[in-house]
Short mmCIF file of C-alpha atoms in Angstrom, two decimals:
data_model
loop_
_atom_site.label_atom_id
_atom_site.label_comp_id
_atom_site.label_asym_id
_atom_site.label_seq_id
_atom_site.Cartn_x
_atom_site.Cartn_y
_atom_site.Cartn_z
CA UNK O 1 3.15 -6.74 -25.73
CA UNK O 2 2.21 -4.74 -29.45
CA UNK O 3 3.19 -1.57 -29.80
CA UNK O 4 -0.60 -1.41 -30.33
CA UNK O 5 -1.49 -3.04 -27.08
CA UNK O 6 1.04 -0.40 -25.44
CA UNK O 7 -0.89 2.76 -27.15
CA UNK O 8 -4.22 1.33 -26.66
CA UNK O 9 -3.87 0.70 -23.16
CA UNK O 10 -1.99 4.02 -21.67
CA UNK O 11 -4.79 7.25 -22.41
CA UNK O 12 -2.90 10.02 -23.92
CA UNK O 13 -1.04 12.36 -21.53
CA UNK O 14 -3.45 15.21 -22.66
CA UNK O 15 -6.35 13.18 -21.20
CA UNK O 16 -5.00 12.75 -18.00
CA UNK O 17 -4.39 16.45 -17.66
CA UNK O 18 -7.66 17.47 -18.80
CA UNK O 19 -8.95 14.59 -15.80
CA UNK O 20 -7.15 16.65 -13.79
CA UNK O 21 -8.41 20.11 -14.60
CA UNK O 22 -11.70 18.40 -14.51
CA UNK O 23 -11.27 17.24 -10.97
CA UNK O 24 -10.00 20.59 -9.79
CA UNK O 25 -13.41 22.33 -11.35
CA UNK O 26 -15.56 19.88 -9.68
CA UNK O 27 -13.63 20.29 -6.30
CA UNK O 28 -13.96 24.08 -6.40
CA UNK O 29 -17.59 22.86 -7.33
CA UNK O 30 -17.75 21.79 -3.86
CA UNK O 31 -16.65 24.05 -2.15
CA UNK O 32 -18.86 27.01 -3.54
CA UNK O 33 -21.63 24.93 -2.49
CA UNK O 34 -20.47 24.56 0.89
CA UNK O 35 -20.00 28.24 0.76
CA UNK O 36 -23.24 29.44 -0.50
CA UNK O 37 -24.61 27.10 2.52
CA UNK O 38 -22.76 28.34 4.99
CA UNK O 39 -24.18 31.50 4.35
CA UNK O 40 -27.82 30.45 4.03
CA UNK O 41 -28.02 27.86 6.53
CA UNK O 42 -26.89 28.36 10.60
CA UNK O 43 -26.86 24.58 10.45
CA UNK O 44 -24.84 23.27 7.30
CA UNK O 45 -21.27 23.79 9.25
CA UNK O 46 -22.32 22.18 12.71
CA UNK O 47 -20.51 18.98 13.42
CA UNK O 48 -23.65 16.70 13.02
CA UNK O 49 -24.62 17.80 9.63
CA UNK O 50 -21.11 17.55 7.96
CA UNK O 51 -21.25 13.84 9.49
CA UNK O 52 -24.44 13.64 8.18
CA UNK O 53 -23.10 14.74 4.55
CA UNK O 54 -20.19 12.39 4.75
CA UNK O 55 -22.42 9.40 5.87
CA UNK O 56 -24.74 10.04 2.75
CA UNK O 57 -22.07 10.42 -0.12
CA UNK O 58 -20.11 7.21 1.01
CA UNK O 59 -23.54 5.64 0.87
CA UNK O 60 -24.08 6.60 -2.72
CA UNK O 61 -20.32 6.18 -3.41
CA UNK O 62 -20.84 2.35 -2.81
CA UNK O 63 -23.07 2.02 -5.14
CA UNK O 64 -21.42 4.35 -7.85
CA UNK O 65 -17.90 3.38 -7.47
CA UNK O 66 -18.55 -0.18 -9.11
CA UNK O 67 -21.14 1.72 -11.28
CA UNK O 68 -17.99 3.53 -12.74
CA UNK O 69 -16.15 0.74 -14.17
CA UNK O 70 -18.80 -0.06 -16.11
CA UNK O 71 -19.64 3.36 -17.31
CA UNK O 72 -15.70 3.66 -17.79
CA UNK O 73 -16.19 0.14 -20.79
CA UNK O 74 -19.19 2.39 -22.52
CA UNK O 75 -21.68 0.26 -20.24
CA UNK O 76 -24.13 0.75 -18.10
CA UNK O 77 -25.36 -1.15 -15.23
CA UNK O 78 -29.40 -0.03 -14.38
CA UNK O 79 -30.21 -2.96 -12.16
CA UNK O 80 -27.78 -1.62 -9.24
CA UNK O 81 -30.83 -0.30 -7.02
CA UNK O 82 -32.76 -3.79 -7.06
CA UNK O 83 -29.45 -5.75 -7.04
CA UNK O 84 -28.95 -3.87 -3.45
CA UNK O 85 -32.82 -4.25 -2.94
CA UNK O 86 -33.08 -8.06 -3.27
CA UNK O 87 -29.21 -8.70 -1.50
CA UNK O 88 -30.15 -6.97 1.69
CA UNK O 89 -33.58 -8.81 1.79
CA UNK O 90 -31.56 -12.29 1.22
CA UNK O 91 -28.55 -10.97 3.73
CA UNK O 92 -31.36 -9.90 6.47
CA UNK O 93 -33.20 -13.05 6.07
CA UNK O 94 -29.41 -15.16 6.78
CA UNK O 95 -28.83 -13.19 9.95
CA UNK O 96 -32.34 -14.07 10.90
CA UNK O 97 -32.19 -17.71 10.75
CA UNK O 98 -28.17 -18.15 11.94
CA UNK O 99 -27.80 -15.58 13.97
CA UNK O 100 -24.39 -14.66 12.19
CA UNK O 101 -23.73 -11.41 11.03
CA UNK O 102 -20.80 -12.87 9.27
CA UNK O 103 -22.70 -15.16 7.26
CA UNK O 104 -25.22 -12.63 6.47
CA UNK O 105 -22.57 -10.22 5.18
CA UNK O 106 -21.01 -12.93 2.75
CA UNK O 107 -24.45 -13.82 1.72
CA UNK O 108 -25.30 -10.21 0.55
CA UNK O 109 -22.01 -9.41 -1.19
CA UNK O 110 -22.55 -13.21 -3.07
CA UNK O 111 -25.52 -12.27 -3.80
CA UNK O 112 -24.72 -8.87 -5.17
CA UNK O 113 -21.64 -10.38 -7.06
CA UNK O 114 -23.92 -13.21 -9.01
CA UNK O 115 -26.52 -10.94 -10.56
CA UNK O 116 -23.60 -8.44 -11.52
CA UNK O 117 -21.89 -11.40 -13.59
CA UNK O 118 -25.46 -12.22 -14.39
CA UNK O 119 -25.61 -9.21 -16.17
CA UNK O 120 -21.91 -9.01 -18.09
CA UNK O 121 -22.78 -12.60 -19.00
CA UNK O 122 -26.19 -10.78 -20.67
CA UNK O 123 -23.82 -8.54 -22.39
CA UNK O 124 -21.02 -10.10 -23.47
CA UNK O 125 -22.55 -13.81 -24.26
CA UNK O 126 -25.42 -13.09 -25.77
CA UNK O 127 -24.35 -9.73 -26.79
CA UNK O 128 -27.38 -7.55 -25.31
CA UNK O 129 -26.91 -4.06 -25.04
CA UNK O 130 -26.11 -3.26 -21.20
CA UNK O 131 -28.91 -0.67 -20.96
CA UNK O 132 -31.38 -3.32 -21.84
CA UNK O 133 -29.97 -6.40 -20.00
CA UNK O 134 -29.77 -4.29 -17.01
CA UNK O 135 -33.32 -3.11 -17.54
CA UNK O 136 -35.07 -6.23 -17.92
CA UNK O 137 -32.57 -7.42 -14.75
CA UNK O 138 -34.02 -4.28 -12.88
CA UNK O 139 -37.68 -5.49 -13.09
CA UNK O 140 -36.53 -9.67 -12.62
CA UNK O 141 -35.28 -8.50 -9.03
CA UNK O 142 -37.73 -6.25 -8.46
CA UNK O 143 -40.22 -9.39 -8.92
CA UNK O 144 -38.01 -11.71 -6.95
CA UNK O 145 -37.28 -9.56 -4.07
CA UNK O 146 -41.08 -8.71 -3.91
CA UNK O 147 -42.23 -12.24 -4.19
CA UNK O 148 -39.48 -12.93 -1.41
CA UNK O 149 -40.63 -10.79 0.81
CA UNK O 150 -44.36 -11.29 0.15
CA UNK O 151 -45.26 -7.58 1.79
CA UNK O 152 -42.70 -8.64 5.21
CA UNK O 153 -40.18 -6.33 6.31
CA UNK O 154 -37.46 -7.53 8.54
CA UNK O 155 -36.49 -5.80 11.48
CA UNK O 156 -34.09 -6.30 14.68
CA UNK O 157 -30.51 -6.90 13.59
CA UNK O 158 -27.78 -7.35 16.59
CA UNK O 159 -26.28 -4.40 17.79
CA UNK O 160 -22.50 -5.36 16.92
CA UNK O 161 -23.66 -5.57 13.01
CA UNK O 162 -25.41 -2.17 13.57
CA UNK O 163 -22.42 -0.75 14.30
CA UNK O 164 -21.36 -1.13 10.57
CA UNK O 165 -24.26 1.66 9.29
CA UNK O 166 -24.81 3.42 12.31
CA UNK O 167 -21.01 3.29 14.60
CA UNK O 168 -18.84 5.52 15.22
CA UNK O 169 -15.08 5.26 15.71
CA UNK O 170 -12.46 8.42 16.82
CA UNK O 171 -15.45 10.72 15.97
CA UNK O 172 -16.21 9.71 12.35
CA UNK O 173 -18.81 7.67 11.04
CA UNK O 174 -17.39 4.08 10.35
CA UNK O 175 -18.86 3.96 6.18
CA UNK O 176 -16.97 6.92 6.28
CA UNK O 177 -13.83 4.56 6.97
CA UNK O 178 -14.77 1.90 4.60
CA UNK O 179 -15.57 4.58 2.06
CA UNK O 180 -11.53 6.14 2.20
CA UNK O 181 -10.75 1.77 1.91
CA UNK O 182 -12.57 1.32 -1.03
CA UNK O 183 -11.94 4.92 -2.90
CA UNK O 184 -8.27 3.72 -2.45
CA UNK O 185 -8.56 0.67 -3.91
CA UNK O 186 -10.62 1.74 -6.70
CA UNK O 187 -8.17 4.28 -7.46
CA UNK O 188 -5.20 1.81 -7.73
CA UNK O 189 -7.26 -0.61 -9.52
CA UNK O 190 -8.06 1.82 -12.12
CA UNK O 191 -5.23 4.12 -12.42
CA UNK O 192 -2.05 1.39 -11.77
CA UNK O 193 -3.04 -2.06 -12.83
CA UNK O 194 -2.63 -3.47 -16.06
CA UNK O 195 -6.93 -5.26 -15.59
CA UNK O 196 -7.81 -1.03 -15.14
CA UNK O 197 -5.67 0.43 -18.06
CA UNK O 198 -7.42 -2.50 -19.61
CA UNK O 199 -10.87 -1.56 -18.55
CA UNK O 200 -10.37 2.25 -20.11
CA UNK O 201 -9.29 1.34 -23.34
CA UNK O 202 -12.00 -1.24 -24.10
CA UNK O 203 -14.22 1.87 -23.19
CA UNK O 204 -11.91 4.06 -25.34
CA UNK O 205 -12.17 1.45 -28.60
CA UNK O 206 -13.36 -1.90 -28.06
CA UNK O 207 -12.42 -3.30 -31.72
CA UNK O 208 -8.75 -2.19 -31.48
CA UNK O 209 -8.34 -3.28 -27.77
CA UNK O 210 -9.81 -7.25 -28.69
CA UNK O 211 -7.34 -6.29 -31.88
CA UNK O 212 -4.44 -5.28 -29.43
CA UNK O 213 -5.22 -8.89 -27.67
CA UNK O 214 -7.38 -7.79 -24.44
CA UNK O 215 -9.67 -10.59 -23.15
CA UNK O 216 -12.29 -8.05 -23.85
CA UNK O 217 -15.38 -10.31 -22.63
CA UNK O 218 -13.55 -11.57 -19.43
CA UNK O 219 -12.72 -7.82 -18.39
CA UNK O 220 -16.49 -7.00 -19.21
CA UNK O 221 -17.93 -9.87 -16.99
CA UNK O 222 -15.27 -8.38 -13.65
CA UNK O 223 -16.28 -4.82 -14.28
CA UNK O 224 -20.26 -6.40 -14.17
CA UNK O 225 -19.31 -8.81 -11.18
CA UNK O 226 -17.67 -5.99 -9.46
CA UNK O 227 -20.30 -3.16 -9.87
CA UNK O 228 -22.82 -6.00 -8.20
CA UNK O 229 -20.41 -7.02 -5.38
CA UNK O 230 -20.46 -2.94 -4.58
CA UNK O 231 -24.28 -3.10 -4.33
CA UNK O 232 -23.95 -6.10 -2.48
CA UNK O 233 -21.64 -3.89 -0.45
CA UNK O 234 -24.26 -1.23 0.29
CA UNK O 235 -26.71 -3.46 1.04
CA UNK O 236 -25.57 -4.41 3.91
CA UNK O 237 -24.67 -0.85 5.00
CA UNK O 238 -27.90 -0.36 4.26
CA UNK O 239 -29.63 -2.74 6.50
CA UNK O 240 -27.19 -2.00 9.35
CA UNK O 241 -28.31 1.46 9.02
CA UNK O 242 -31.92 0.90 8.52
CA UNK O 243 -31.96 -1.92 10.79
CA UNK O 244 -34.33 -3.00 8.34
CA UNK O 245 -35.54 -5.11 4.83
CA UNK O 246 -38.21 -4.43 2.73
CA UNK O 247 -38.84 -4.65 -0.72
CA UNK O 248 -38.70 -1.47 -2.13
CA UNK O 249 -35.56 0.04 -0.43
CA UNK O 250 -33.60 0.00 -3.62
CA UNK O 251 -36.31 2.34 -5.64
CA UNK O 252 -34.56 5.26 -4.92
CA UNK O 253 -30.86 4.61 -5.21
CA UNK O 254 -30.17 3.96 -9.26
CA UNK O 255 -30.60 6.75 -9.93
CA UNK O 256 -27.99 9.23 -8.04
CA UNK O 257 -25.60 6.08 -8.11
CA UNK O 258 -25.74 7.29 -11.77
CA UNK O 259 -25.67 11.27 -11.46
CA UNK O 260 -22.96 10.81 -9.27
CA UNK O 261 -21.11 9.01 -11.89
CA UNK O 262 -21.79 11.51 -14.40
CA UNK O 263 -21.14 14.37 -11.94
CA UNK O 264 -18.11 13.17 -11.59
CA UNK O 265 -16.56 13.38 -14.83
CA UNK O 266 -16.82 9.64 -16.41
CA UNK O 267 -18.13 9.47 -19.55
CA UNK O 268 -21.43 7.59 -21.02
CA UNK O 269 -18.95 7.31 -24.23
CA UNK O 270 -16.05 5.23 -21.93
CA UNK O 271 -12.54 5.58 -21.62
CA UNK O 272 -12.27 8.62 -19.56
CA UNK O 273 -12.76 9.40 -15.81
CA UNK O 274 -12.01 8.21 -12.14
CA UNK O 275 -12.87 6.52 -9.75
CA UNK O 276 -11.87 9.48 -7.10
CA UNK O 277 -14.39 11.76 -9.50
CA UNK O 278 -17.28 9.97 -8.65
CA UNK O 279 -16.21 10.19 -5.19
CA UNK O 280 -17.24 14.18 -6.07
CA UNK O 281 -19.91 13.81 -7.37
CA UNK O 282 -21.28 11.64 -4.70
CA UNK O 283 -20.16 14.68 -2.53
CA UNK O 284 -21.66 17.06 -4.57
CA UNK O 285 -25.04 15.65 -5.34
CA UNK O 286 -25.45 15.08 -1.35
CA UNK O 287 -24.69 18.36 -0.85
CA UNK O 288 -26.66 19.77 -3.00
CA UNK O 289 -29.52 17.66 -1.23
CA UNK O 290 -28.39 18.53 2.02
CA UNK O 291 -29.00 22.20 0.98
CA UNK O 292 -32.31 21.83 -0.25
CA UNK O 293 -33.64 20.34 3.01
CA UNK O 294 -32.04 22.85 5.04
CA UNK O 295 -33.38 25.47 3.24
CA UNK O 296 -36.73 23.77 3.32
CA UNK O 297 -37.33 23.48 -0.22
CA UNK O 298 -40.51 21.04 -1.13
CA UNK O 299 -39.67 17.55 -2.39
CA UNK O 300 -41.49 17.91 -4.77
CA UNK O 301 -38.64 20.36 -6.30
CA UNK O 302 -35.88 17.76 -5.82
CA UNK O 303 -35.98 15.51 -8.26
CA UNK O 304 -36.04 18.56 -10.88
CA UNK O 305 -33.03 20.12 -9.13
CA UNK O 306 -30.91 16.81 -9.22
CA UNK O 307 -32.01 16.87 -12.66
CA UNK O 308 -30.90 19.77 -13.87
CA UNK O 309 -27.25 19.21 -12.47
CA UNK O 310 -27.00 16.10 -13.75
CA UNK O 311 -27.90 17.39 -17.43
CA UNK O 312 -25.43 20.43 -16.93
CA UNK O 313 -22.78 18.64 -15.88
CA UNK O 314 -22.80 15.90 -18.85
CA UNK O 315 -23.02 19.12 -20.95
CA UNK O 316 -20.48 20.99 -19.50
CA UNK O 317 -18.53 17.65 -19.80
CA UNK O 318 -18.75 16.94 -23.87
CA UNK O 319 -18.26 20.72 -24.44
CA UNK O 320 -14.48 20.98 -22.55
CA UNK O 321 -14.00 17.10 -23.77
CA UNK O 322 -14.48 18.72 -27.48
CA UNK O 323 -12.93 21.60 -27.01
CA UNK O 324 -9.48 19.99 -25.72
CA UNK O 325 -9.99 17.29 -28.91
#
């Protein structure tokens, strides 16, 4: 290994620190929301809410976690909502005709996992900016999974596979579980392999890391195959909590897959954050949800809340980032 390779690969120690101060702001983030609820709400701290909360973030954290490898290379993956869209339709329809739950869950991850490489063969083959590959992808699944369906929703799953979504086990909601597996292995992926030091400085400077001798293309194509085996992931949390399949039930999930990304701390730019920050921001964009609907505030009001955060936080972000430069 280059002396180069060595440099590009390991961030500067100053970088990891300032992830760390970073990750300490958005904690105590948190936990003033959690405070200011407490006080407003009689409901927030009751046992079934916090479940509730914890249910929700994992949710979006399967979606974001693979989200933030790509983010991490400078990417961006905008097709992650109708990748989980058309996957649980495909998934549903499997159990439906076999019977096996089994099947059906290999089907949707598959299926997730082949329109994520899909897309990093967009980028890094025919060299298409991920924002538009994964734009145009957005609308080709949207048609597919709407032509699939042709206006049908599936329904009735078997209650063992139910149990994935919807279970319990020692008092804590099983995605709960799976979500504490997968932050793990995210967070040794990224932090303590050789493929995830990789992965940040391609996002740090892709010309000196292809210089440095990093298969820069192949690690492109596993963050895109990963980000869509994630959705593939929550789609079948998804339809084990819905215990249903319809067309349109990845409209609403790009979106805060993405604001929990930038919540927690990864940059648009690449080459800095964590896997374990978007596991806060997940946290703190539900909560902040949570907390409008407990306090009754109008839908309508939402969307321009979640906004707002998201906007403030990728300022807040650049301004520390600059001022530790």
């Amino acid at each position: 290994m280059t002396d180069i390779t060595k440099e590009t690969m390991m961030p500067p120690r100053s970088f990891l620190s300032q992830d760390a101060i970073q990750l300490f702001y958005r904690l105590l983030a948190a936990l003033l929301i959690c405070a200011v609820l407490a006080v407003f709400s009689d409901s927030f701290l009751s046992l079934g809410n916090i479940l509730n909360v914890l249910r929700q973030a994992s949710l979006t954290f399967f979606i974001a976690s693979g989200l933030t490898l790509v983010v991490l290379t400078a990417g961006l993956d905008l097709s992650v909502g109708a990748n989980v869209a058309l996957s649980a339709c495909i998934a549903g329809t499997v159990i439906h005709k076999t019977g096996s739950p089994a099947l059906g869950i290999l089907t949707g991850l598959a299926c997730g996992g082949i329109v994520g490489l899909l897309n990093g063969i967009m980028v890094t083959a025919l060299r298409i900016p991920s924002f538009i590959a994964t734009y145009g992808m957005l609308w080709v699944l949207n048609g597919l999974t709407y032509w699939y369906m042709a206006g049908e929703t599936l329904h009735g799953f078997p209650a063992g596979f139910r149990q994935i979504g919807s279970g319990y086990l020692f008092g804590l909601p099983i995605p709960v579980y799976l979500l504490l597996v997968f932050l793990g292995i995210g967070t040794l992926f990224a932090q303590r392999t050789i493929w995830g030091q990789e992965i940040y400085a391609i996002g740090a400077n892709p010309v000196a890391a292809r210089l440095s001798g990093i298969p820069v293309a192949r690690r492109l194509l596993l963050v895109y195959a990963v980000s869509g085996i994630m959705a593939g992931l929550a789609s079948i949390i998804f339809l084990s909590r819905l215990n249903s399949a319809e067309a349109d039930i990845g409209e609403s999930l790009t979106l805060p897959a993405i604001a929990a990304v930038l919540i927690g701390g990864t940059s648009l730019f690449g080459g800095v954050g964590t896997v374990f920050g978007t596991f806060i921001g997940a946290l703190i964009l539900t909560l902040v949800l949570n907390g409008m609907n407990l306090l009754s505030v109008s839908a309508n009001w939402q969307p321009l809340v979640t906004g707002i955060i998201v906007i403030l936080a990728v300022w807040l972000d650049m301004k520390t980032r600059r001022r530790a430069q």
